[in-house]
Amino acid sequence: MEMLSKVLETLMLTARDVIPIAVILFGFQLGVLKRPVANWRRVAAGFIYVILGLSFFLVGLELALFPIGEAMAEQLTSPEFIHADDPSITVNAWQDYYWVYIFAAAIGFSTTIAEPSLIAVAIKANEVSGGSIGIQGLRISVAIGVAFGISLGCFRIVVGDPIHYYIMAGYVIVVIQTFYAPKMIVPLAYDSGGVTTSTVTVPLVAALGLGLATNVDGRNPLIDGFGLIAFASLFPMITVMGYAQLVEFKNRTQKERNNAL
């Protein structure tokens, strides 16, 4: 009964949020363009599917992804796990949390590979570029960036450094890379950070950050728990441009070798 009540409540809240979007779309179609809606039955059914899908997704986040992310952070930072040989040790160094960094990198890589928005962007980029931008190459390079970013973000939470130092240093690297990376990859690299922080990645990463900040001594969940998404958005830009630079260097080297022969 409690579960049904939760689903119905989420359904009503989701419908409240989606209906204004439908009003704007239909308002422009009928009031500004003054044209009828083509296949309005299919469109109406699509909006119903959106409301139902978002509602079940939000309920799933609250019941599964958020709790498991926080539970993993709590277990990985417990003294019984970190100091299995001597649980009485309560003072931890940053290197004692190496399993946290490994888990953060693994979850960042796997959720990014499964991100639907990234798959869609990679397919479109491959089509528009005539195959010069590989689908798998783009997805893997973005996933590596997210994995490194989230792992570095967890390190920041553990040591308690201010977040702006990391973000400023990262964007300095992005700006420098922008001048040297192939021009066709720069806009795509800038978009890659945004498309990867979507439905699959954000819930687990946010839960991991909050759980880690809650269980590491001296950390404030509000100040230190958030910010992992910023790392997940920043570092894919670096890795995608780096991937393009490596491909360009490889092609140039191969061309020079062929010319020498």
PDB file of N, CA and C in Angstrom, residues 61 64-70 72-73 103 107-108 110-111 150 198-211 228-229:
ATOM      1  N   LEU A  61      14.910   5.348  -8.599  1.00  0.00           N
ATOM      2  CA  LEU A  61      16.062   6.060  -8.044  1.00  0.00           C
ATOM      3  C   LEU A  61      16.018   6.059  -6.522  1.00  0.00           C
ATOM      4  N   ALA A  64      16.270   2.264  -5.141  1.00  0.00           N
ATOM      5  CA  ALA A  64      17.397   1.394  -5.468  1.00  0.00           C
ATOM      6  C   ALA A  64      18.715   2.136  -5.623  1.00  0.00           C
ATOM      7  N   LEU A  65      18.805   3.048  -6.609  1.00  0.00           N
ATOM      8  CA  LEU A  65      20.110   3.604  -6.959  1.00  0.00           C
ATOM      9  C   LEU A  65      20.705   4.467  -5.846  1.00  0.00           C
ATOM     10  N   PHE A  66      19.908   5.371  -5.298  1.00  0.00           N
ATOM     11  CA  PHE A  66      20.428   6.205  -4.205  1.00  0.00           C
ATOM     12  C   PHE A  66      20.840   5.373  -2.987  1.00  0.00           C
ATOM     13  N   PRO A  67      19.993   4.460  -2.505  1.00  0.00           N
ATOM     14  CA  PRO A  67      20.403   3.662  -1.336  1.00  0.00           C
ATOM     15  C   PRO A  67      21.640   2.803  -1.587  1.00  0.00           C
ATOM     16  N   ILE A  68      21.734   2.204  -2.785  1.00  0.00           N
ATOM     17  CA  ILE A  68      22.886   1.320  -3.024  1.00  0.00           C
ATOM     18  C   ILE A  68      24.165   2.125  -3.165  1.00  0.00           C
ATOM     19  N   GLY A  69      24.074   3.332  -3.751  1.00  0.00           N
ATOM     20  CA  GLY A  69      25.254   4.177  -3.853  1.00  0.00           C
ATOM     21  C   GLY A  69      25.755   4.603  -2.492  1.00  0.00           C
ATOM     22  N   GLU A  70      24.841   5.007  -1.622  1.00  0.00           N
ATOM     23  CA  GLU A  70      25.224   5.412  -0.270  1.00  0.00           C
ATOM     24  C   GLU A  70      25.728   4.218   0.544  1.00  0.00           C
ATOM     25  N   MET A  72      27.238   1.519  -0.633  1.00  0.00           N
ATOM     26  CA  MET A  72      28.576   1.165  -1.104  1.00  0.00           C
ATOM     27  C   MET A  72      29.618   2.103  -0.508  1.00  0.00           C
ATOM     28  N   ALA A  73      29.314   3.401  -0.489  1.00  0.00           N
ATOM     29  CA  ALA A  73      30.256   4.365   0.098  1.00  0.00           C
ATOM     30  C   ALA A  73      30.464   4.081   1.579  1.00  0.00           C
ATOM     31  N   PHE A 103      36.453   1.816  -7.095  1.00  0.00           N
ATOM     32  CA  PHE A 103      35.013   1.677  -7.308  1.00  0.00           C
ATOM     33  C   PHE A 103      34.448   2.873  -8.055  1.00  0.00           C
ATOM     34  N   ILE A 107      32.547   2.472 -11.572  1.00  0.00           N
ATOM     35  CA  ILE A 107      31.141   2.833 -11.726  1.00  0.00           C
ATOM     36  C   ILE A 107      30.992   3.975 -12.715  1.00  0.00           C
ATOM     37  N   GLY A 108      31.967   4.891 -12.744  1.00  0.00           N
ATOM     38  CA  GLY A 108      31.922   5.979 -13.722  1.00  0.00           C
ATOM     39  C   GLY A 108      32.062   5.470 -15.134  1.00  0.00           C
ATOM     40  N   SER A 110      31.469   2.323 -16.297  1.00  0.00           N
ATOM     41  CA  SER A 110      30.376   1.431 -16.705  1.00  0.00           C
ATOM     42  C   SER A 110      29.072   2.187 -16.946  1.00  0.00           C
ATOM     43  N   THR A 111      28.756   3.145 -16.080  1.00  0.00           N
ATOM     44  CA  THR A 111      27.508   3.889 -16.278  1.00  0.00           C
ATOM     45  C   THR A 111      27.584   4.788 -17.510  1.00  0.00           C
ATOM     46  N   ILE A 150      35.540  11.156 -11.698  1.00  0.00           N
ATOM     47  CA  ILE A 150      34.851  10.759 -10.472  1.00  0.00           C
ATOM     48  C   ILE A 150      35.849  10.243  -9.437  1.00  0.00           C
ATOM     49  N   SER A 198      23.764  12.153 -17.269  1.00  0.00           N
ATOM     50  CA  SER A 198      22.330  12.085 -17.518  1.00  0.00           C
ATOM     51  C   SER A 198      21.702  11.015 -16.630  1.00  0.00           C
ATOM     52  N   THR A 199      20.719  10.317 -17.171  1.00  0.00           N
ATOM     53  CA  THR A 199      19.822   9.488 -16.359  1.00  0.00           C
ATOM     54  C   THR A 199      20.519   8.362 -15.614  1.00  0.00           C
ATOM     55  N   VAL A 200      21.534   7.753 -16.189  1.00  0.00           N
ATOM     56  CA  VAL A 200      22.169   6.604 -15.549  1.00  0.00           C
ATOM     57  C   VAL A 200      23.283   7.039 -14.603  1.00  0.00           C
ATOM     58  N   THR A 201      24.100   7.978 -15.041  1.00  0.00           N
ATOM     59  CA  THR A 201      25.305   8.337 -14.296  1.00  0.00           C
ATOM     60  C   THR A 201      25.014   9.159 -13.050  1.00  0.00           C
ATOM     61  N   VAL A 202      24.183  10.190 -13.193  1.00  0.00           N
ATOM     62  CA  VAL A 202      24.003  11.161 -12.113  1.00  0.00           C
ATOM     63  C   VAL A 202      23.503  10.531 -10.805  1.00  0.00           C
ATOM     64  N   PRO A 203      22.472   9.693 -10.795  1.00  0.00           N
ATOM     65  CA  PRO A 203      21.978   9.184  -9.507  1.00  0.00           C
ATOM     66  C   PRO A 203      23.039   8.430  -8.712  1.00  0.00           C
ATOM     67  N   LEU A 204      23.760   7.526  -9.365  1.00  0.00           N
ATOM     68  CA  LEU A 204      24.765   6.754  -8.644  1.00  0.00           C
ATOM     69  C   LEU A 204      25.931   7.626  -8.177  1.00  0.00           C
ATOM     70  N   VAL A 205      26.366   8.554  -9.042  1.00  0.00           N
ATOM     71  CA  VAL A 205      27.498   9.408  -8.690  1.00  0.00           C
ATOM     72  C   VAL A 205      27.128  10.340  -7.542  1.00  0.00           C
ATOM     73  N   ALA A 206      25.938  10.924  -7.603  1.00  0.00           N
ATOM     74  CA  ALA A 206      25.494  11.807  -6.524  1.00  0.00           C
ATOM     75  C   ALA A 206      25.376  11.052  -5.208  1.00  0.00           C
ATOM     76  N   ALA A 207      24.816   9.844  -5.257  1.00  0.00           N
ATOM     77  CA  ALA A 207      24.688   9.041  -4.039  1.00  0.00           C
ATOM     78  C   ALA A 207      26.055   8.650  -3.488  1.00  0.00           C
ATOM     79  N   LEU A 208      27.003   8.345  -4.383  1.00  0.00           N
ATOM     80  CA  LEU A 208      28.354   7.990  -3.950  1.00  0.00           C
ATOM     81  C   LEU A 208      29.018   9.177  -3.245  1.00  0.00           C
ATOM     82  N   GLY A 209      28.903  10.360  -3.825  1.00  0.00           N
ATOM     83  CA  GLY A 209      29.515  11.538  -3.220  1.00  0.00           C
ATOM     84  C   GLY A 209      28.931  11.855  -1.854  1.00  0.00           C
ATOM     85  N   LEU A 210      27.610  11.805  -1.746  1.00  0.00           N
ATOM     86  CA  LEU A 210      26.968  12.095  -0.457  1.00  0.00           C
ATOM     87  C   LEU A 210      27.318  11.042   0.591  1.00  0.00           C
ATOM     88  N   GLY A 211      27.323   9.779   0.165  1.00  0.00           N
ATOM     89  CA  GLY A 211      27.666   8.722   1.107  1.00  0.00           C
ATOM     90  C   GLY A 211      29.108   8.817   1.568  1.00  0.00           C
ATOM     91  N   LEU A 228      30.806  15.998  -7.591  1.00  0.00           N
ATOM     92  CA  LEU A 228      31.304  14.917  -8.448  1.00  0.00           C
ATOM     93  C   LEU A 228      30.786  15.043  -9.876  1.00  0.00           C
ATOM     94  N   ILE A 229      29.586  15.585 -10.033  1.00  0.00           N
ATOM     95  CA  ILE A 229      29.028  15.747 -11.372  1.00  0.00           C
ATOM     96  C   ILE A 229      29.862  16.739 -12.175  1.00  0.00           C
TER      97      ILE A 229
END
